[in-house]
Tab-separated table of C-alpha atoms in Angstrom:
chain	number	residue	atom	x	y	z
O	529	MET	CA	0.000	0.000	0.000
O	530	PHE	CA	2.707	2.496	1.065
O	531	ASN	CA	6.453	2.104	0.575
O	532	LEU	CA	7.716	2.233	4.148
O	533	SER	CA	11.363	2.498	3.078
O	534	ASP	CA	10.784	5.967	1.629
O	535	THR	CA	11.395	9.103	3.635
O	536	ILE	CA	8.220	11.163	3.408
O	537	ALA	CA	7.391	14.832	3.936
O	538	ALA	CA	4.262	16.967	4.025
O	539	ILE	CA	2.853	20.204	5.374
O	540	CYS	CA	0.933	19.224	8.514
O	541	THR	CA	-0.846	22.518	9.226
O	542	PRO	CA	-3.844	23.932	7.308
O	543	LYS	CA	-3.141	25.993	4.225
O	544	GLY	CA	-3.566	29.732	4.512
O	545	ALA	CA	-2.132	32.762	6.268
O	546	GLY	CA	-1.212	32.213	9.893
O	547	ALA	CA	1.446	32.741	12.525
O	548	ILE	CA	3.175	29.366	12.116
O	549	ALA	CA	3.227	26.495	9.626
O	550	ALA	CA	4.775	23.058	10.160
O	551	ILE	CA	6.431	20.626	7.760
O	552	ARG	CA	7.061	17.058	8.909
O	553	ILE	CA	9.750	14.700	7.548
O	554	SER	CA	9.756	11.034	8.587
O	555	GLY	CA	12.076	8.202	7.608
O	556	SER	CA	15.639	7.005	7.697
O	557	ASP	CA	16.909	9.881	5.516
O	558	SER	CA	15.379	12.632	7.671
O	559	TRP	CA	18.725	13.717	9.139
O	560	GLU	CA	20.478	13.678	5.787
O	561	ILE	CA	17.780	15.854	4.237
O	562	ILE	CA	17.708	18.381	7.068
O	563	SER	CA	21.522	18.586	7.111
O	564	LYS	CA	21.446	19.699	3.466
O	565	ILE	CA	18.837	22.431	3.856
O	566	PHE	CA	19.176	23.721	7.425
O	567	ALA	CA	21.788	26.211	8.627
O	568	LYS	CA	22.209	27.241	12.257
O	569	ASN	CA	22.679	30.773	11.014
O	570	THR	CA	22.919	32.543	7.669
O	571	GLN	CA	26.729	32.181	7.600
O	572	SER	CA	26.952	28.392	8.051
O	573	SER	CA	25.865	26.219	5.173
O	574	ALA	CA	24.548	23.208	7.066
O	575	LEU	CA	24.892	21.007	10.125
O	576	LYS	CA	28.051	18.945	10.059
O	577	SER	CA	27.066	15.935	12.177
O	578	GLN	CA	24.184	14.180	13.878
O	579	HIS	CA	25.384	15.451	17.272
O	580	TYR	CA	22.616	18.047	17.357
O	581	PHE	CA	20.022	15.541	16.173
O	582	ILE	CA	20.776	13.206	19.059
O	583	HIS	CA	21.243	15.700	21.884
O	584	MET	CA	19.419	18.925	21.086
O	585	GLN	CA	15.708	19.441	21.710
O	586	ALA	CA	15.224	22.332	19.317
O	587	LEU	CA	17.373	23.930	16.627
O	588	TYR	CA	17.069	27.566	15.553
O	589	GLY	CA	18.285	28.686	12.166
O	590	HIS	CA	17.280	29.012	8.504
O	591	ILE	CA	16.065	26.761	5.714
O	592	LYS	CA	18.072	27.312	2.537
O	593	ASP	CA	17.776	26.260	-1.067
O	594	GLY	CA	21.389	26.365	-2.116
O	595	ASP	CA	22.613	29.859	-1.235
O	596	LYS	CA	19.098	31.267	-1.064
O	597	VAL	CA	17.515	31.651	2.375
O	598	ILE	CA	13.844	30.654	2.380
O	599	ASP	CA	12.823	31.361	5.978
O	600	GLU	CA	13.848	31.616	9.604
O	601	VAL	CA	12.747	28.390	11.346
O	602	VAL	CA	12.834	26.163	14.401
O	603	VAL	CA	13.529	22.454	13.826
O	604	LEU	CA	12.472	19.807	16.322
O	605	PRO	CA	14.298	16.484	15.874
O	606	TYR	CA	12.934	13.170	17.140
O	607	LYS	CA	15.146	10.099	17.277
O	608	ASN	CA	13.454	6.764	16.602
O	609	PRO	CA	11.532	5.212	18.232
O	610	LYS	CA	10.603	8.270	20.312
O	611	SER	CA	8.509	9.977	17.651
O	612	PHE	CA	4.940	9.869	16.397
O	613	THR	CA	5.836	7.448	13.596
O	614	ALA	CA	8.499	5.616	15.664
O	615	GLU	CA	10.951	6.648	12.908
O	616	ASP	CA	13.513	9.435	12.694
O	617	VAL	CA	11.395	12.577	12.367
O	618	MET	CA	12.172	16.228	11.715
O	619	GLU	CA	9.506	18.902	12.215
O	620	ILE	CA	10.183	22.311	10.707
O	621	PHE	CA	8.256	25.289	12.098
O	622	CYS	CA	8.308	28.302	9.797
O	623	HIS	CA	6.277	31.465	9.378
O	624	GLY	CA	2.709	30.808	8.329
O	625	GLY	CA	1.566	31.396	4.802
O	626	ILE	CA	0.917	29.292	1.744
O	627	ARG	CA	4.035	30.071	-0.263
O	628	VAL	CA	6.730	29.802	2.406
O	629	SER	CA	5.588	26.378	3.639
O	630	GLU	CA	5.270	25.110	0.064
O	631	MET	CA	8.811	26.296	-0.749
O	632	ILE	CA	10.228	24.494	2.286
O	633	LEU	CA	8.306	21.328	1.394
O	634	ASN	CA	9.591	21.517	-2.169
O	635	VAL	CA	13.206	21.792	-1.043
O	636	CYS	CA	12.668	18.721	1.192
O	637	LEU	CA	11.334	16.816	-1.828
O	638	LYS	CA	14.233	18.100	-3.919
O	639	HIS	CA	16.713	16.522	-1.522
O	640	GLY	CA	15.199	13.042	-1.362
O	641	ALA	CA	11.878	13.022	0.436
O	642	ARG	CA	8.649	11.814	-1.166
O	643	LEU	CA	5.345	13.635	-0.692
O	644	ALA	CA	3.347	11.745	1.945
O	645	HIS	CA	-0.002	10.213	1.051
O	646	PRO	CA	-3.107	11.087	3.111
O	647	GLY	CA	-2.776	9.469	6.527
O	648	GLU	CA	0.675	8.022	5.819
O	649	PHE	CA	2.306	9.379	8.970
O	650	THR	CA	-0.413	7.784	11.116
O	651	PHE	CA	-0.184	4.611	9.027
O	652	ARG	CA	3.516	4.360	9.857
O	653	ALA	CA	2.712	4.905	13.531
O	654	PHE	CA	0.254	2.006	13.272
O	655	VAL	CA	2.613	-0.316	11.389
O	656	ASN	CA	5.456	0.441	13.798
O	657	GLY	CA	3.296	-0.313	16.849
O	658	ARG	CA	3.090	3.282	18.039
O	659	VAL	CA	-0.722	3.158	17.973
O	660	ASP	CA	-3.275	0.432	17.333
O	661	LEU	CA	-6.071	0.809	14.773
O	662	THR	CA	-8.617	2.156	17.284
O	663	GLU	CA	-6.204	4.894	18.317
O	664	ALA	CA	-5.349	5.667	14.689
O	665	GLU	CA	-9.046	6.121	13.871
O	666	ALA	CA	-9.455	8.265	16.990
O	667	ILE	CA	-6.729	10.628	15.764
O	668	ASN	CA	-8.908	11.468	12.776
O	669	ASP	CA	-11.936	11.879	15.045
O	670	VAL	CA	-9.995	14.307	17.256
O	671	ILE	CA	-9.014	16.359	14.207
O	672	ASN	CA	-12.592	16.477	12.895
O	673	ALA	CA	-14.341	16.976	16.249
O	674	CYS	CA	-16.622	19.997	16.096
O	675	THR	CA	-18.041	19.844	19.650
O	676	ASP	CA	-16.720	19.305	23.167
O	677	LYS	CA	-18.629	16.011	23.395
O	678	ALA	CA	-17.099	14.705	20.159
O	679	LEU	CA	-13.604	15.722	21.266
O	680	HIS	CA	-14.030	14.079	24.684
O	681	SER	CA	-15.241	10.869	23.053
O	682	ALA	CA	-12.383	10.735	20.553
O	683	SER	CA	-9.797	11.605	23.207
O	684	GLN	CA	-10.948	8.714	25.365
O	685	VAL	CA	-10.408	6.247	22.526
O	686	LEU	CA	-7.083	7.888	21.622
O	687	SER	CA	-5.917	7.375	25.208
O	688	GLY	CA	-6.535	3.630	24.827
O	689	SER	CA	-9.949	3.135	26.439
O	690	LEU	CA	-11.365	1.051	23.580
O	691	LYS	CA	-8.109	-0.829	23.003
O	692	ASN	CA	-7.973	-1.785	26.702
O	693	LYS	CA	-11.623	-2.825	26.715
O	694	VAL	CA	-11.184	-5.027	23.649
O	695	GLN	CA	-8.009	-6.530	25.093
O	696	ASP	CA	-9.886	-7.364	28.300
O	697	PHE	CA	-12.586	-9.163	26.279
O	698	ARG	CA	-9.903	-11.003	24.348
O	699	ASN	CA	-8.058	-12.137	27.463
O	700	LYS	CA	-11.223	-13.498	29.052
O	701	ILE	CA	-12.321	-15.366	25.934
O	702	TYR	CA	-8.794	-16.672	25.332
O	703	SER	CA	-8.685	-18.025	28.885
O	704	LEU	CA	-11.927	-19.931	28.303
O	705	ALA	CA	-10.698	-21.276	24.960
O	706	THR	CA	-7.406	-22.520	26.448
O	707	SER	CA	-9.274	-24.188	29.299
O	708	LEU	CA	-11.331	-26.134	26.776
O	709	GLU	CA	-8.241	-27.051	24.783
O	710	GLY	CA	-6.575	-28.245	27.987
O	711	THR	CA	-9.321	-30.780	28.575
O	712	ILE	CA	-8.938	-31.970	24.983
O	713	GLU	CA	-5.129	-32.303	25.060
O	714	PHE	CA	-4.872	-33.689	28.595
O	715	PRO	CA	-8.187	-35.432	29.382
O	716	LEU	CA	-6.729	-37.401	32.283
O	717	ASP	CA	-4.998	-34.474	33.964
O	718	VAL	CA	-7.387	-31.554	33.427
O	719	GLU	CA	-10.963	-31.397	34.677
O	720	ASP	CA	-13.782	-30.899	32.198
O	721	VAL	CA	-14.969	-27.309	31.814
O	722	ASN	CA	-18.251	-26.644	33.588
O	723	ARG	CA	-20.627	-25.704	30.758
O	724	GLU	CA	-22.924	-23.668	33.017
O	725	GLU	CA	-19.995	-21.692	34.367
O	726	LEU	CA	-18.763	-21.173	30.803
O	727	SER	CA	-22.148	-19.777	29.736
O	728	SER	CA	-22.280	-17.519	32.799
O	729	LYS	CA	-18.901	-15.981	31.986
O	730	LEU	CA	-19.834	-15.531	28.323
O	731	LYS	CA	-23.125	-13.890	29.340
O	732	PHE	CA	-21.190	-11.275	31.294
O	733	ILE	CA	-18.966	-10.575	28.266
O	734	THR	CA	-21.895	-10.349	25.830
O	735	ASP	CA	-23.670	-7.886	28.149
O	736	GLU	CA	-20.574	-5.679	28.118
O	737	LEU	CA	-20.383	-5.971	24.336
O	738	GLU	CA	-24.020	-4.922	24.088
O	739	HIS	CA	-23.305	-1.745	26.074
O	740	LEU	CA	-20.608	-0.774	23.577
O	741	ILE	CA	-22.889	-1.564	20.640
O	742	GLU	CA	-25.727	0.517	22.086
O	743	ASP	CA	-23.398	3.478	22.609
O	744	SER	CA	-22.391	3.395	18.931
O	745	SER	CA	-25.512	5.363	17.952
O	746	GLU	CA	-24.406	8.260	20.137
O	747	GLY	CA	-20.900	7.974	18.698
O	748	ARG	CA	-22.269	8.285	15.164
O	749	VAL	CA	-24.166	11.418	16.151
O	750	LEU	CA	-21.062	12.978	17.706
O	751	ARG	CA	-18.978	12.275	14.595
O	752	GLU	CA	-21.494	13.019	11.833
O	753	GLY	CA	-24.201	15.122	13.501
O	754	ILE	CA	-27.861	14.224	13.846
O	755	LYS	CA	-29.771	14.997	10.658
O	756	LEU	CA	-32.815	17.135	11.401
O	757	SER	CA	-35.181	17.883	8.495
O	758	ILE	CA	-37.613	20.802	8.578
O	759	ILE	CA	-40.687	19.907	6.529
O	760	GLY	CA	-44.170	21.275	5.950
O	761	GLU	CA	-46.514	22.703	3.375
O	762	PRO	CA	-45.339	25.681	1.304
O	763	ASN	CA	-45.130	29.029	3.083
O	764	VAL	CA	-45.561	27.740	6.650
O	765	GLY	CA	-42.242	29.279	7.732
O	766	LYS	CA	-39.703	26.484	7.322
O	767	SER	CA	-36.963	28.735	5.965
O	768	SER	CA	-37.733	31.375	8.606
O	769	LEU	CA	-37.323	28.699	11.272
O	770	LEU	CA	-34.000	27.581	9.768
O	771	ASN	CA	-32.748	31.166	9.839
O	772	ARG	CA	-33.937	31.613	13.429
O	773	LEU	CA	-32.219	28.437	14.647
O	774	LEU	CA	-28.996	29.404	12.859
O	775	GLU	CA	-29.356	33.058	13.933
O	776	ASN	CA	-28.386	33.874	10.377
O	777	GLU	CA	-30.303	34.764	7.190
O	778	ARG	CA	-29.232	31.588	5.376
O	779	ALA	CA	-32.421	30.803	3.418
O	780	ILE	CA	-34.436	33.118	1.175
O	781	VAL	CA	-37.825	33.942	2.715
O	782	THR	CA	-40.783	35.252	0.662
O	783	ASN	CA	-44.580	35.063	0.783
O	784	ILE	CA	-44.602	33.167	-2.502
O	785	PRO	CA	-45.336	29.427	-2.067
O	786	GLY	CA	-42.577	27.150	-3.371
O	787	THR	CA	-39.676	29.581	-2.883
O	788	THR	CA	-37.428	26.762	-1.646
O	789	ARG	CA	-36.823	24.441	-4.592
O	790	ASP	CA	-33.992	22.336	-3.156
O	791	THR	CA	-32.744	21.127	0.202
O	792	ILE	CA	-30.398	23.430	2.134
O	793	GLU	CA	-28.062	21.899	4.731
O	794	GLU	CA	-26.380	23.824	7.543
O	795	LYS	CA	-24.578	22.732	10.720
O	796	LEU	CA	-25.582	23.821	14.211
O	797	VAL	CA	-24.447	22.862	17.722
O	798	LEU	CA	-27.054	22.751	20.509
O	799	GLN	CA	-25.808	22.095	24.040
O	800	GLY	CA	-22.829	20.207	22.666
O	801	TRP	CA	-24.865	18.119	20.218
O	802	PRO	CA	-23.949	18.579	16.525
O	803	LEU	CA	-26.932	18.921	14.188
O	804	VAL	CA	-27.250	19.028	10.424
O	805	LEU	CA	-30.326	21.157	9.698
O	806	VAL	CA	-32.052	20.459	6.390
O	807	ASP	CA	-34.489	23.043	5.028
O	808	THR	CA	-36.737	21.365	2.481
O	809	ALA	CA	-39.126	22.292	-0.301
O	810	GLY	CA	-42.761	22.577	0.765
O	811	ILE	CA	-44.862	19.530	-0.048
O	812	ARG	CA	-48.179	20.097	-1.783
O	813	GLU	CA	-50.352	18.499	-4.418
O	814	HIS	CA	-51.067	20.813	-7.292
O	815	ASN	CA	-51.631	20.358	-11.006
O	816	MET	CA	-49.572	23.459	-11.801
O	817	LEU	CA	-46.294	22.436	-10.124
O	818	ASP	CA	-43.321	23.257	-12.330
O	819	GLU	CA	-40.466	20.815	-12.891
O	820	ALA	CA	-38.135	22.503	-10.372
O	821	GLU	CA	-40.699	22.435	-7.564
O	822	GLU	CA	-41.589	18.816	-8.312
O	823	TYR	CA	-37.926	17.880	-8.145
O	824	GLY	CA	-37.589	19.766	-4.858
O	825	ILE	CA	-40.477	17.785	-3.360
O	826	GLN	CA	-38.770	14.526	-4.315
O	827	ARG	CA	-35.591	15.745	-2.621
O	828	THR	CA	-37.644	16.524	0.482
O	829	LYS	CA	-38.947	12.971	0.656
O	830	LYS	CA	-35.418	11.584	0.345
O	831	ALA	CA	-34.233	13.933	3.095
O	832	VAL	CA	-36.969	12.667	5.407
O	833	GLU	CA	-35.891	9.067	4.780
O	834	LYS	CA	-32.338	9.879	5.911
O	835	SER	CA	-33.382	12.023	8.875
O	836	ASP	CA	-32.824	11.145	12.524
O	837	LEU	CA	-35.398	13.720	13.612
O	838	VAL	CA	-38.078	15.695	11.784
O	839	LEU	CA	-39.581	19.097	12.560
O	840	LEU	CA	-43.066	19.214	11.020
O	841	VAL	CA	-43.980	22.896	10.744
O	842	LYS	CA	-47.646	23.962	10.648
O	843	ASP	CA	-49.145	27.405	10.066
O	844	LEU	CA	-51.355	28.127	13.112
O	845	SER	CA	-53.028	31.027	11.315
O	846	LYS	CA	-54.618	28.685	8.745
O	847	GLN	CA	-56.744	25.568	8.771
O	848	GLU	CA	-54.948	22.305	8.106
O	849	GLU	CA	-55.428	21.101	4.545
O	850	HIS	CA	-55.347	17.719	2.837
O	851	ASP	CA	-51.616	18.059	2.167
O	852	SER	CA	-50.848	18.043	5.909
O	853	LEU	CA	-52.301	14.533	6.221
O	854	LYS	CA	-49.850	13.386	3.579
O	855	LEU	CA	-47.022	14.854	5.668
O	856	TYR	CA	-48.083	12.956	8.777
O	857	GLU	CA	-48.086	9.762	6.726
O	858	LEU	CA	-44.612	10.555	5.377
O	859	ILE	CA	-43.069	10.896	8.860
O	860	LYS	CA	-45.104	8.272	10.750
O	861	ASP	CA	-42.026	6.137	11.500
O	862	LYS	CA	-39.704	9.026	12.350
O	863	PRO	CA	-38.974	10.741	15.678
O	864	ARG	CA	-40.647	14.096	15.243
O	865	ILE	CA	-41.654	17.393	16.769
O	866	VAL	CA	-44.789	19.109	15.486
O	867	VAL	CA	-44.104	22.848	15.470
O	868	GLY	CA	-46.982	25.305	15.320
O	869	ASN	CA	-45.599	28.455	13.686
O	870	LYS	CA	-46.949	32.036	13.376
O	871	VAL	CA	-48.389	32.088	16.884
O	872	ASP	CA	-47.973	35.870	16.719
O	873	LEU	CA	-50.691	36.030	14.044
O	874	ILE	CA	-53.460	34.395	16.091
O	875	GLU	CA	-55.373	35.357	19.213
O	876	SER	CA	-54.765	33.309	22.346
O	877	ASN	CA	-58.067	31.620	23.231
O	878	GLY	CA	-56.701	28.974	25.573
O	879	LYS	CA	-57.730	26.132	23.300
O	880	PRO	CA	-55.094	23.403	22.800
O	881	ARG	CA	-53.774	22.965	19.288
O	882	ALA	CA	-52.338	19.788	17.766
O	883	CYS	CA	-48.637	20.603	18.107
O	884	ASP	CA	-45.787	20.064	20.545
O	885	VAL	CA	-44.722	23.690	20.725
O	886	GLU	CA	-46.120	26.996	19.442
O	887	ILE	CA	-43.580	29.455	18.107
O	888	SER	CA	-43.072	32.499	15.969
O	889	ALA	CA	-40.067	31.982	13.730
O	890	THR	CA	-40.037	35.646	12.734
O	891	GLN	CA	-40.369	37.026	16.281
O	892	GLY	CA	-38.386	34.285	18.070
O	893	THR	CA	-41.250	33.424	20.417
O	894	ASN	CA	-40.718	30.064	22.219
O	895	VAL	CA	-37.753	29.118	19.999
O	896	ALA	CA	-35.744	28.414	23.162
O	897	GLU	CA	-38.422	25.891	24.200
O	898	LEU	CA	-38.212	24.280	20.763
O	899	LYS	CA	-34.442	23.879	21.164
O	900	LEU	CA	-34.973	22.088	24.490
O	901	LEU	CA	-37.469	19.739	22.817
O	902	ILE	CA	-34.941	18.992	20.081
O	903	ILE	CA	-32.317	18.026	22.683
O	904	GLU	CA	-34.831	15.810	24.512
O	905	LYS	CA	-35.766	14.044	21.286
O	906	ILE	CA	-32.119	13.500	20.397
O	907	LYS	CA	-31.498	11.841	23.753
O	908	GLU	CA	-34.616	9.697	23.408
O	909	SER	CA	-33.854	8.589	19.863
O	910	ILE	CA	-30.280	7.498	20.561
O	911	LYS	CA	-30.862	6.403	24.165
O	912	ALA	CA	-28.038	8.686	25.240
O	913	ARG	CA	-26.516	8.193	28.660
O	914	SER	CA	-25.261	10.838	31.032
O	915	ASN	CA	-22.268	8.644	31.897
O	916	ASN	CA	-19.139	10.405	30.649
O	917	THR	CA	-17.186	7.132	30.721
O	918	SER	CA	-19.074	5.683	27.745
O	919	ILE	CA	-16.866	4.579	24.854
O	920	PHE	CA	-18.328	5.460	21.474
O	921	VAL	CA	-17.335	3.067	18.700
O	922	ASN	CA	-17.567	3.731	14.976
O	923	GLU	CA	-19.476	1.678	12.406
O	924	ARG	CA	-16.532	-0.590	11.540
O	925	GLN	CA	-15.876	-1.349	15.175
O	926	LYS	CA	-19.580	-1.800	15.887
O	927	GLU	CA	-19.964	-4.410	13.141
O	928	LEU	CA	-17.048	-6.438	14.517
O	929	LEU	CA	-18.456	-6.207	18.052
O	930	VAL	CA	-21.811	-7.452	16.759
O	931	GLN	CA	-20.081	-10.400	15.048
O	932	THR	CA	-18.186	-11.168	18.271
O	933	LYS	CA	-21.383	-11.078	20.298
O	934	THR	CA	-23.188	-13.315	17.790
O	935	SER	CA	-20.348	-15.826	17.939
O	936	LEU	CA	-20.415	-15.914	21.744
O	937	GLN	CA	-24.190	-16.304	21.817
O	938	PHE	CA	-23.839	-19.279	19.483
O	939	VAL	CA	-21.340	-20.830	21.906
O	940	MET	CA	-23.756	-20.260	24.808
O	941	GLU	CA	-26.526	-22.044	22.918
O	942	GLN	CA	-24.316	-24.914	21.795
O	943	SER	CA	-22.752	-25.428	25.221
O	944	LYS	CA	-26.121	-26.690	26.446
O	945	LYS	CA	-25.932	-29.499	23.915
O	946	GLU	CA	-23.686	-32.551	23.781
O	947	ILE	CA	-21.211	-31.120	21.287
O	948	PRO	CA	-17.422	-31.624	21.524
O	949	ASP	CA	-15.259	-29.114	23.389
O	950	ASP	CA	-13.049	-28.584	20.344
O	951	LEU	CA	-15.954	-27.169	18.318
O	952	ILE	CA	-16.758	-24.716	21.093
O	953	ALA	CA	-13.079	-23.760	21.363
O	954	ASP	CA	-12.932	-23.136	17.595
O	955	GLU	CA	-15.927	-20.804	17.798
O	956	LEU	CA	-14.332	-18.897	20.656
O	957	LYS	CA	-11.200	-18.453	18.534
O	958	LYS	CA	-13.378	-16.988	15.767
O	959	SER	CA	-14.714	-14.406	18.202
O	960	ILE	CA	-11.139	-13.568	19.221
O	961	SER	CA	-10.210	-12.974	15.565
O	962	LYS	CA	-13.045	-10.425	15.280
O	963	LEU	CA	-11.758	-8.563	18.338
O	964	ASP	CA	-8.271	-8.588	16.822
O	965	GLU	CA	-9.628	-6.900	13.698
O	966	ILE	CA	-10.889	-4.026	15.850
O	967	THR	CA	-7.377	-3.256	17.070
O	968	GLY	CA	-5.818	-3.931	13.669
O	969	GLN	CA	-4.544	-7.496	13.784
O	970	GLY	CA	-5.462	-9.607	10.771
O	971	VAL	CA	-7.211	-6.757	8.958
O	972	ASN	CA	-6.987	-6.940	5.163
O	973	ASP	CA	-5.221	-4.220	3.182
O	974	ASP	CA	-8.423	-2.861	1.623
O	975	VAL	CA	-9.878	-2.061	5.047
O	976	ILE	CA	-6.638	-0.420	6.160
O	977	LYS	CA	-6.423	1.599	2.939
O	978	ASN	CA	-10.010	2.794	3.319
O	979	ILE	CA	-9.431	3.903	6.914
O	980	PHE	CA	-6.284	5.932	6.230
O	981	ALA	CA	-7.640	7.401	2.990
O	982	LYS	CA	-10.005	9.478	5.173
O	983	PHE	CA	-7.085	11.300	6.763
O	984	CYS	CA	-5.689	14.565	5.503
O	985	VAL	CA	-2.228	14.902	3.989
O	986	GLY	CA	0.281	15.600	6.750
O	987	LYS	CA	-1.357	13.399	9.371
């Protein structure tokens, strides 16, 4: 997949103007490359030995391309295996800006480095045993975290919480498998395994696995955001509500029905929960719909299918029409909040109306109450826990945990029958192999390639 014998380099800070930019070099030729391009001051041409590399923590000087000075820099050297990649690493910190960092990268490439592929530094850390696969995936989650909750979750996994949990499962299952194999290899010297005790221990493990699997839904929300679609008939105030929630005039608002012809997606964070708000085209049945509006309605229906939560907006100033019944049918299987809008246009008569909250999107009336309802629905739909020690697994990890649990449940069922110990031991070994895939052992190259392809260049 990657040629690990190459020395690689990349800019590992975002492009654009800034105070500082960083260029990372990793590989056996790191010292040789830096010795050719780094000078302790403008008078000296380069470092003469690896003395500084071994003993100095930071080097101040200039990066040069031949006789031409590119920039004033600080170089941090890391001797293997005490680096992120467990290889010889040089990190160059220069002034921020697109051109200066690109020029320094180019001179590194000119003197023998290869441009790193996306995620290649983390891949080398994984291959060299610096991190396992769960920690490697967590690095990307830390980088992409957009809320405190998401960062806390990713940091827990990065610190080894999931790896340790999986290793604990593995050790317990391995102990049971070896006990069974002991009775097979040494029937006269080792007592038979108590099948009831075996099932009891496996039940405890499967319960723990189930907790991790259940928490995966909250993990998905923290990584991707919960998709919340705003739907309703034309001109009920969907776009006004989107703008109010975002506190920004994102969507065009007019009194003309059918203004919104396509879905609009925007991100929002409520009390630490990331949301993806989707403003949709109004749904109505009309013989005079033009092609664009018809297409927009189809997009609305697709958005509802993919939604985790739906806000059904109604106009309180008008009587419900036949189209609203169609909307209720469309969202019957979805977690939803029925929002009565335009409460400012009606007189308060004390009569209850068929909605969960009455608001005015234009005036902001009761929007705070709507936000609280959204948070409550999120927690209900994903069965979120208040326990900050929960470990949130991703979809790949969840699938392997499900396969492990299924394998153990099969063993529990079969242990009640008169089947040989070696068959049970084989099934336990299969469950161990699934746990190993979570941490990166025995994973095929395509899976590894797919995981690291999601990383940015320089990480």
